[in-house]
Short mmCIF file of C-alpha atoms in Angstrom, two decimals:
data_model
loop_
_atom_site.label_atom_id
_atom_site.label_comp_id
_atom_site.label_asym_id
_atom_site.label_seq_id
_atom_site.Cartn_x
_atom_site.Cartn_y
_atom_site.Cartn_z
CA UNK A 219 -71.18 -69.27 -159.60
CA UNK A 220 -69.13 -66.78 -157.96
CA UNK A 221 -70.08 -65.66 -154.46
CA UNK A 222 -68.22 -64.08 -151.53
CA UNK A 223 -67.92 -67.42 -149.92
CA UNK A 224 -66.12 -68.91 -152.97
CA UNK A 225 -62.45 -69.33 -152.85
CA UNK A 226 -60.02 -67.01 -154.70
CA UNK A 227 -56.26 -67.27 -155.68
CA UNK A 228 -54.02 -64.72 -156.93
CA UNK A 229 -50.42 -65.67 -157.57
CA UNK A 230 -49.28 -67.70 -154.43
CA UNK A 231 -52.05 -66.37 -152.26
CA UNK A 232 -55.01 -68.75 -151.81
CA UNK A 233 -58.10 -67.50 -149.96
CA UNK A 234 -60.83 -69.52 -148.61
CA UNK A 235 -63.46 -66.82 -149.40
CA UNK A 236 -63.55 -63.27 -150.90
CA UNK A 237 -64.33 -61.55 -147.61
CA UNK A 238 -61.58 -59.05 -146.64
CA UNK A 239 -61.01 -56.83 -143.46
CA UNK A 240 -59.48 -53.55 -144.78
CA UNK A 241 -56.97 -51.87 -142.85
CA UNK A 242 -58.46 -49.73 -140.00
CA UNK A 243 -56.29 -47.66 -137.84
CA UNK A 244 -56.82 -48.71 -134.16
CA UNK A 245 -54.55 -45.85 -132.57
CA UNK A 246 -53.78 -48.17 -129.63
CA UNK A 247 -49.89 -48.30 -129.22
CA UNK A 248 -50.04 -46.64 -125.94
CA UNK A 249 -46.31 -46.92 -125.56
CA UNK A 250 -45.91 -45.05 -128.68
CA UNK A 251 -43.19 -47.32 -129.96
CA UNK A 252 -44.76 -48.82 -132.96
CA UNK A 253 -45.23 -52.27 -131.53
CA UNK A 254 -48.34 -54.38 -131.66
CA UNK A 255 -50.08 -54.95 -128.46
CA UNK A 256 -52.46 -57.26 -126.99
CA UNK A 257 -55.42 -55.39 -128.38
CA UNK A 258 -54.25 -55.71 -131.85
CA UNK A 259 -53.78 -59.46 -131.25
CA UNK A 260 -57.48 -59.93 -129.80
CA UNK A 261 -58.76 -57.67 -132.50
CA UNK A 262 -57.31 -59.43 -135.59
CA UNK A 263 -57.40 -62.93 -134.35
CA UNK A 264 -61.07 -62.77 -133.40
CA UNK A 265 -61.76 -61.80 -137.17
CA UNK A 266 -59.93 -64.82 -138.22
CA UNK A 267 -61.86 -67.17 -135.73
CA UNK A 268 -64.92 -65.37 -137.18
CA UNK A 269 -64.23 -66.72 -141.01
CA UNK A 270 -62.75 -63.59 -142.71
CA UNK A 271 -60.69 -64.77 -145.64
CA UNK A 272 -58.15 -61.88 -145.71
CA UNK A 273 -57.35 -59.59 -142.78
CA UNK A 274 -55.19 -56.60 -143.72
CA UNK A 275 -53.21 -55.16 -140.75
CA UNK A 276 -54.06 -51.46 -140.22
CA UNK A 277 -51.52 -48.61 -141.73
CA UNK A 278 -48.03 -49.60 -140.43
CA UNK A 279 -45.69 -46.88 -140.98
CA UNK A 280 -41.99 -46.88 -142.51
CA UNK A 281 -40.78 -44.31 -140.14
CA UNK A 282 -41.66 -42.78 -136.78
CA UNK A 283 -42.76 -39.48 -138.42
CA UNK A 284 -44.72 -41.33 -140.98
CA UNK A 285 -47.37 -42.12 -138.48
CA UNK A 286 -50.73 -40.35 -138.55
CA UNK A 287 -50.52 -40.39 -134.64
CA UNK A 288 -47.84 -41.64 -132.39
CA UNK A 289 -50.21 -44.39 -131.36
CA UNK A 290 -49.91 -46.19 -134.87
CA UNK A 291 -48.25 -49.38 -135.77
CA UNK A 292 -44.65 -49.25 -137.17
CA UNK A 293 -42.27 -51.23 -139.24
CA UNK A 294 -39.17 -49.44 -138.95
CA UNK A 295 -37.48 -51.64 -136.48
CA UNK A 296 -36.83 -55.35 -136.16
CA UNK A 297 -38.22 -55.00 -132.58
CA UNK A 298 -41.68 -54.70 -134.30
CA UNK A 299 -41.45 -57.99 -136.24
CA UNK A 300 -42.25 -60.72 -133.36
CA UNK A 301 -45.50 -59.25 -132.19
CA UNK A 302 -46.72 -58.97 -135.62
CA UNK A 303 -45.70 -62.49 -136.42
CA UNK A 304 -47.56 -63.79 -133.30
CA UNK A 305 -50.77 -62.26 -134.84
CA UNK A 306 -49.91 -63.74 -138.24
CA UNK A 307 -49.38 -67.23 -136.90
CA UNK A 308 -52.54 -67.19 -134.91
CA UNK A 309 -54.68 -66.10 -137.72
CA UNK A 310 -53.13 -68.88 -140.04
CA UNK A 311 -54.26 -71.30 -137.26
CA UNK A 312 -57.69 -70.29 -137.83
CA UNK A 313 -57.72 -70.49 -141.65
CA UNK A 314 -57.23 -66.68 -142.55
CA UNK A 315 -54.55 -65.15 -144.59
CA UNK A 316 -52.97 -61.85 -143.35
CA UNK A 317 -51.60 -58.92 -145.17
CA UNK A 318 -50.11 -55.53 -144.10
CA UNK A 319 -50.62 -52.18 -145.15
CA UNK A 320 -47.23 -50.34 -145.30
CA UNK A 321 -47.18 -46.46 -145.64
CA UNK A 322 -46.12 -43.04 -144.78
CA UNK A 323 -48.68 -40.40 -143.76
CA UNK A 324 -46.62 -37.29 -145.28
CA UNK A 325 -48.40 -34.09 -144.49
CA UNK A 326 -51.26 -35.92 -142.37
CA UNK A 327 -48.53 -36.98 -139.75
CA UNK A 328 -50.30 -35.23 -137.06
CA UNK A 329 -47.92 -35.69 -134.27
CA UNK A 330 -44.71 -34.99 -136.34
CA UNK A 331 -43.04 -32.02 -135.07
CA UNK A 332 -42.67 -30.92 -138.79
CA UNK A 333 -44.39 -33.07 -141.22
CA UNK A 334 -42.76 -33.94 -144.54
CA UNK A 335 -44.52 -33.88 -148.01
CA UNK A 336 -43.80 -33.38 -151.61
CA UNK A 337 -44.48 -29.85 -151.45
CA UNK A 338 -45.00 -27.33 -148.56
CA UNK A 339 -48.72 -27.30 -148.61
CA UNK A 340 -50.89 -27.86 -145.45
CA UNK A 341 -53.82 -30.29 -145.54
CA UNK A 342 -56.13 -27.72 -144.15
CA UNK A 343 -56.01 -24.42 -142.19
CA UNK A 344 -55.82 -26.42 -138.88
CA UNK A 345 -52.89 -28.65 -139.92
CA UNK A 346 -49.27 -28.06 -139.77
CA UNK A 347 -47.53 -26.57 -142.83
CA UNK A 348 -45.14 -29.61 -143.89
CA UNK A 349 -41.55 -29.20 -145.09
CA UNK A 350 -40.88 -30.18 -148.71
CA UNK A 351 -38.68 -33.37 -149.09
CA UNK A 352 -35.43 -32.96 -150.66
CA UNK A 353 -34.78 -35.23 -153.59
CA UNK A 354 -32.31 -37.08 -151.38
CA UNK A 355 -34.72 -37.52 -148.72
CA UNK A 356 -37.25 -39.03 -151.08
CA UNK A 357 -34.75 -41.60 -152.33
CA UNK A 358 -34.09 -42.35 -148.74
CA UNK A 359 -37.68 -43.08 -148.13
CA UNK A 360 -37.59 -45.76 -150.84
CA UNK A 361 -35.13 -47.66 -148.87
CA UNK A 362 -37.44 -47.44 -145.78
CA UNK A 363 -40.32 -48.81 -147.71
CA UNK A 364 -38.13 -51.65 -148.69
CA UNK A 365 -36.95 -52.39 -145.27
CA UNK A 366 -40.39 -52.32 -144.02
CA UNK A 367 -41.48 -54.89 -146.86
CA UNK A 368 -38.48 -57.08 -145.73
CA UNK A 369 -39.66 -57.12 -142.15
CA UNK A 370 -43.24 -58.01 -143.28
CA UNK A 371 -41.97 -61.06 -145.00
CA UNK A 372 -39.91 -62.04 -142.11
CA UNK A 373 -43.08 -61.67 -139.95
CA UNK A 374 -44.78 -64.17 -142.21
CA UNK A 375 -47.40 -62.10 -144.03
CA UNK A 376 -49.13 -63.47 -147.09
CA UNK A 377 -49.28 -60.19 -148.95
CA UNK A 378 -48.36 -56.52 -148.82
CA UNK A 379 -50.39 -53.68 -149.38
CA UNK A 380 -48.97 -50.23 -150.43
CA UNK A 381 -51.06 -47.13 -149.11
CA UNK A 382 -51.53 -44.89 -152.09
CA UNK A 383 -54.79 -43.55 -150.96
CA UNK A 384 -56.52 -41.12 -148.60
CA UNK A 385 -54.09 -38.25 -149.02
CA UNK A 386 -51.04 -39.91 -147.67
CA UNK A 387 -47.66 -39.58 -149.00
CA UNK A 388 -47.93 -41.74 -152.16
CA UNK A 389 -51.19 -40.16 -153.02
CA UNK A 390 -49.59 -36.55 -152.30
CA UNK A 391 -46.96 -37.49 -154.89
CA UNK A 392 -49.19 -38.48 -157.74
CA UNK A 393 -51.73 -35.66 -157.10
CA UNK A 394 -51.31 -32.41 -159.01
CA UNK A 395 -52.94 -30.56 -156.03
CA UNK A 396 -50.10 -31.62 -153.63
CA UNK A 397 -47.21 -32.13 -155.88
CA UNK A 398 -45.76 -28.85 -156.97
CA UNK A 399 -42.10 -30.07 -157.25
CA UNK A 400 -39.52 -29.04 -159.68
CA UNK A 401 -37.27 -32.27 -159.60
CA UNK A 402 -37.84 -35.50 -161.15
CA UNK A 403 -40.72 -36.35 -158.77
CA UNK A 404 -42.50 -33.49 -159.90
CA UNK A 405 -41.96 -33.97 -163.43
CA UNK A 406 -43.25 -37.45 -163.38
CA UNK A 407 -46.04 -37.57 -160.62
CA UNK A 408 -46.02 -41.42 -160.61
CA UNK A 409 -42.16 -41.84 -160.06
CA UNK A 410 -42.24 -42.06 -156.38
CA UNK A 411 -44.98 -44.40 -156.36
CA UNK A 412 -43.43 -46.65 -159.13
CA UNK A 413 -40.04 -46.70 -157.32
CA UNK A 414 -41.85 -47.46 -153.97
CA UNK A 415 -43.36 -50.67 -155.72
CA UNK A 416 -40.05 -51.63 -157.15
CA UNK A 417 -38.37 -51.25 -153.73
CA UNK A 418 -41.14 -53.34 -151.88
CA UNK A 419 -41.29 -56.03 -154.80
CA UNK A 420 -37.55 -56.56 -154.54
CA UNK A 421 -38.00 -57.60 -150.83
CA UNK A 422 -41.15 -60.02 -151.59
CA UNK A 423 -41.27 -63.60 -152.78
CA UNK A 424 -42.05 -63.87 -156.44
CA UNK A 425 -45.30 -65.63 -155.74
CA UNK A 426 -46.62 -63.09 -153.20
CA UNK A 427 -49.05 -60.75 -154.70
CA UNK A 428 -48.40 -56.88 -154.16
CA UNK A 429 -51.79 -55.02 -153.41
CA UNK A 430 -52.05 -51.15 -153.77
CA UNK A 431 -54.76 -48.99 -152.29
CA UNK A 432 -55.67 -45.89 -154.33
CA UNK A 433 -58.17 -43.07 -154.24
CA UNK A 434 -59.78 -43.41 -157.61
CA UNK A 435 -61.43 -39.98 -157.28
CA UNK A 436 -60.63 -36.84 -155.46
CA UNK A 437 -63.53 -34.51 -153.79
CA UNK A 438 -61.93 -31.19 -154.00
CA UNK A 439 -62.15 -28.39 -156.57
CA UNK A 440 -59.46 -29.33 -159.29
CA UNK A 441 -59.10 -32.96 -158.03
CA UNK A 442 -58.53 -35.69 -160.44
CA UNK A 443 -61.31 -38.17 -161.42
CA UNK A 444 -61.56 -41.85 -162.68
CA UNK A 445 -59.78 -41.34 -166.04
CA UNK A 446 -56.73 -39.96 -164.28
CA UNK A 447 -56.70 -42.64 -161.71
CA UNK A 448 -57.03 -45.29 -164.38
CA UNK A 449 -53.89 -43.53 -166.11
CA UNK A 450 -51.70 -43.64 -163.02
CA UNK A 451 -52.98 -47.01 -161.84
CA UNK A 452 -51.95 -48.37 -165.34
CA UNK A 453 -48.42 -47.21 -164.48
CA UNK A 454 -48.43 -48.84 -160.97
CA UNK A 455 -49.79 -52.10 -162.66
CA UNK A 456 -46.88 -52.01 -165.05
CA UNK A 457 -44.43 -51.34 -162.22
CA UNK A 458 -45.57 -54.58 -160.38
CA UNK A 459 -49.09 -54.24 -158.73
CA UNK A 460 -51.30 -57.39 -158.73
CA UNK A 461 -54.33 -56.02 -157.07
CA UNK A 462 -55.77 -52.66 -156.54
CA UNK A 463 -57.89 -51.81 -153.56
CA UNK A 464 -60.12 -49.37 -154.64
CA UNK A 465 -61.26 -46.27 -152.43
CA UNK A 466 -61.68 -42.52 -152.91
CA UNK A 467 -61.06 -39.18 -151.17
CA UNK A 468 -58.85 -38.05 -148.27
CA UNK A 469 -56.77 -35.57 -150.12
CA UNK A 470 -58.32 -32.27 -148.54
CA UNK A 471 -61.51 -30.92 -147.02
CA UNK A 472 -64.33 -32.04 -149.15
CA UNK A 473 -65.84 -29.25 -151.43
CA UNK A 474 -69.57 -28.84 -151.17
CA UNK A 475 -70.00 -29.91 -154.90
CA UNK A 476 -67.91 -32.94 -154.53
CA UNK A 477 -69.38 -34.53 -151.67
CA UNK A 478 -69.06 -38.27 -151.94
CA UNK A 479 -72.08 -40.50 -151.95
CA UNK A 480 -73.34 -41.75 -148.55
CA UNK A 481 -75.29 -44.57 -149.93
CA UNK A 482 -74.31 -48.29 -149.93
CA UNK A 483 -71.81 -49.64 -152.40
CA UNK A 484 -70.96 -45.75 -153.36
CA UNK A 485 -67.43 -46.73 -154.39
CA UNK A 486 -68.05 -49.89 -156.52
CA UNK A 487 -68.38 -48.38 -159.82
CA UNK A 488 -64.96 -46.74 -159.44
CA UNK A 489 -63.71 -50.37 -158.64
CA UNK A 490 -65.60 -51.88 -161.74
CA UNK A 491 -64.01 -49.21 -164.10
CA UNK A 492 -60.72 -49.92 -162.90
CA UNK A 493 -61.18 -53.63 -163.21
CA UNK A 494 -62.53 -53.59 -166.64
CA UNK A 495 -59.92 -50.86 -167.94
CA UNK A 496 -56.85 -52.65 -166.58
CA UNK A 497 -58.19 -56.17 -166.60
CA UNK A 498 -56.79 -56.45 -163.13
CA UNK A 499 -58.21 -57.86 -159.94
CA UNK A 500 -59.77 -55.33 -157.59
CA UNK A 501 -60.83 -55.12 -154.01
CA UNK A 502 -64.17 -53.06 -153.61
CA UNK A 503 -64.77 -51.18 -150.37
CA UNK A 504 -67.33 -48.70 -148.94
CA UNK A 505 -70.62 -49.31 -147.10
CA UNK A 506 -70.76 -53.06 -148.29
CA UNK A 507 -71.89 -54.18 -144.76
CA UNK A 508 -75.04 -55.94 -145.83
CA UNK A 509 -74.19 -59.60 -146.89
CA UNK A 510 -76.54 -59.75 -149.81
CA UNK A 511 -75.31 -56.69 -151.36
CA UNK A 512 -71.58 -57.53 -150.78
CA UNK A 513 -72.63 -60.94 -152.48
CA UNK A 514 -74.00 -59.11 -155.47
CA UNK A 515 -70.87 -57.32 -156.01
CA UNK A 516 -68.99 -60.53 -156.46
CA UNK A 517 -71.98 -62.40 -158.49
CA UNK A 518 -72.27 -59.49 -160.87
CA UNK A 519 -68.27 -59.47 -161.21
CA UNK A 520 -67.96 -55.82 -160.32
CA UNK A 521 -64.96 -56.91 -158.17
CA UNK A 522 -63.09 -59.86 -157.20
CA UNK A 523 -63.00 -59.51 -153.36
CA UNK A 524 -65.16 -57.26 -151.02
CA UNK A 525 -63.66 -55.44 -148.17
CA UNK A 526 -66.17 -55.05 -145.11
CA UNK A 527 -64.77 -52.31 -142.64
CA UNK A 528 -67.40 -51.01 -140.20
CA UNK A 529 -69.29 -54.44 -140.47
CA UNK A 530 -66.39 -56.14 -139.24
CA UNK A 531 -65.75 -53.60 -136.59
CA UNK A 532 -69.45 -54.10 -135.15
CA UNK A 533 -69.32 -58.06 -135.52
CA UNK A 534 -66.11 -60.09 -135.73
CA UNK A 535 -68.04 -63.01 -136.97
CA UNK A 536 -69.36 -61.16 -139.97
CA UNK A 537 -68.29 -63.74 -142.36
CA UNK A 538 -70.25 -66.43 -140.45
CA UNK A 539 -73.25 -64.53 -140.24
CA UNK A 540 -73.06 -63.67 -143.79
CA UNK A 541 -72.80 -67.27 -144.63
CA UNK A 542 -75.73 -68.10 -142.59
CA UNK A 543 -77.97 -65.38 -144.15
CA UNK A 544 -77.08 -66.32 -147.64
CA UNK A 545 -77.37 -70.12 -146.81
CA UNK A 546 -73.91 -70.81 -148.12
CA UNK A 547 -71.60 -73.50 -146.69
CA UNK A 548 -68.67 -72.18 -144.60
CA UNK A 549 -66.42 -73.72 -141.86
CA UNK A 550 -67.93 -72.72 -138.58
CA UNK A 551 -65.69 -73.35 -135.46
CA UNK A 552 -67.35 -76.27 -133.68
CA UNK A 553 -67.41 -74.46 -130.50
CA UNK A 554 -70.02 -72.00 -132.11
CA UNK A 555 -71.90 -74.40 -134.37
CA UNK A 556 -74.89 -74.34 -131.99
CA UNK A 557 -75.26 -70.57 -132.84
CA UNK A 558 -75.83 -71.23 -136.58
#
């Protein structure tokens, strides 16, 4: 019987349970050098002590102007490897596996003097108008994604997640709303994403699974829906993605008619559709903080893993609490055994 406390294996990644901490930006690099701080160490390691099976480090950017804010993490420099490795090693010592989300914010890079994007279209009326990347610059970014992946491997990460969701650069390329290019990257909207996948895979061990986060639905007028995202996810799967992390939105100001659900598990149907259409493992995310609900998503085989965001922000020991509530066996640190 599958439940959130049962183990899960994909390629060489063996997880003790199906609970995932999704990437959540901390905006805490006060020196603005992209280097992980003591805050990041305490933040992530406490979730490992708390029983989380897979911890995915927040959006970590492949170049300085690819950050949402200048206080984001980076992997564009070898100086950024050791502090991340310290986090990974500590998390491993407490039984968690660790991934990292590598990304570029594109037009949503708020602190870039001039953000870059597939096309010169601003996110909204309050945002800077980005500069359209040249074809050569697009190809240069592929190398930066590959270099970031190589650094992630050196830091000891167990898996890498490419951020193709929430209106950031890869999403901007595969969305008809934001890609109005006339070169090869406009003629084939998934070309950039597929080439990023290829560049990242080239730096990864063969048994390391590649994750990709996508927005399965857009919430603006003229935005794509689940059938379109199934089609582009299929191309990304063929390019080498092993697991999809299913979110939605982020591409622009939400239209009144397209407002996403605010109820629990509102994105789970999207995860289930992609899982069934592509026969691919998926991570479901979105208001799954209630242990019984999260457990049902696994038990009903709607997803293979569940990502708990706000719940893990509130409680580093969410996984231990979930096991207690669900009366499931789990490894509780002996120092905390009296609490359970």
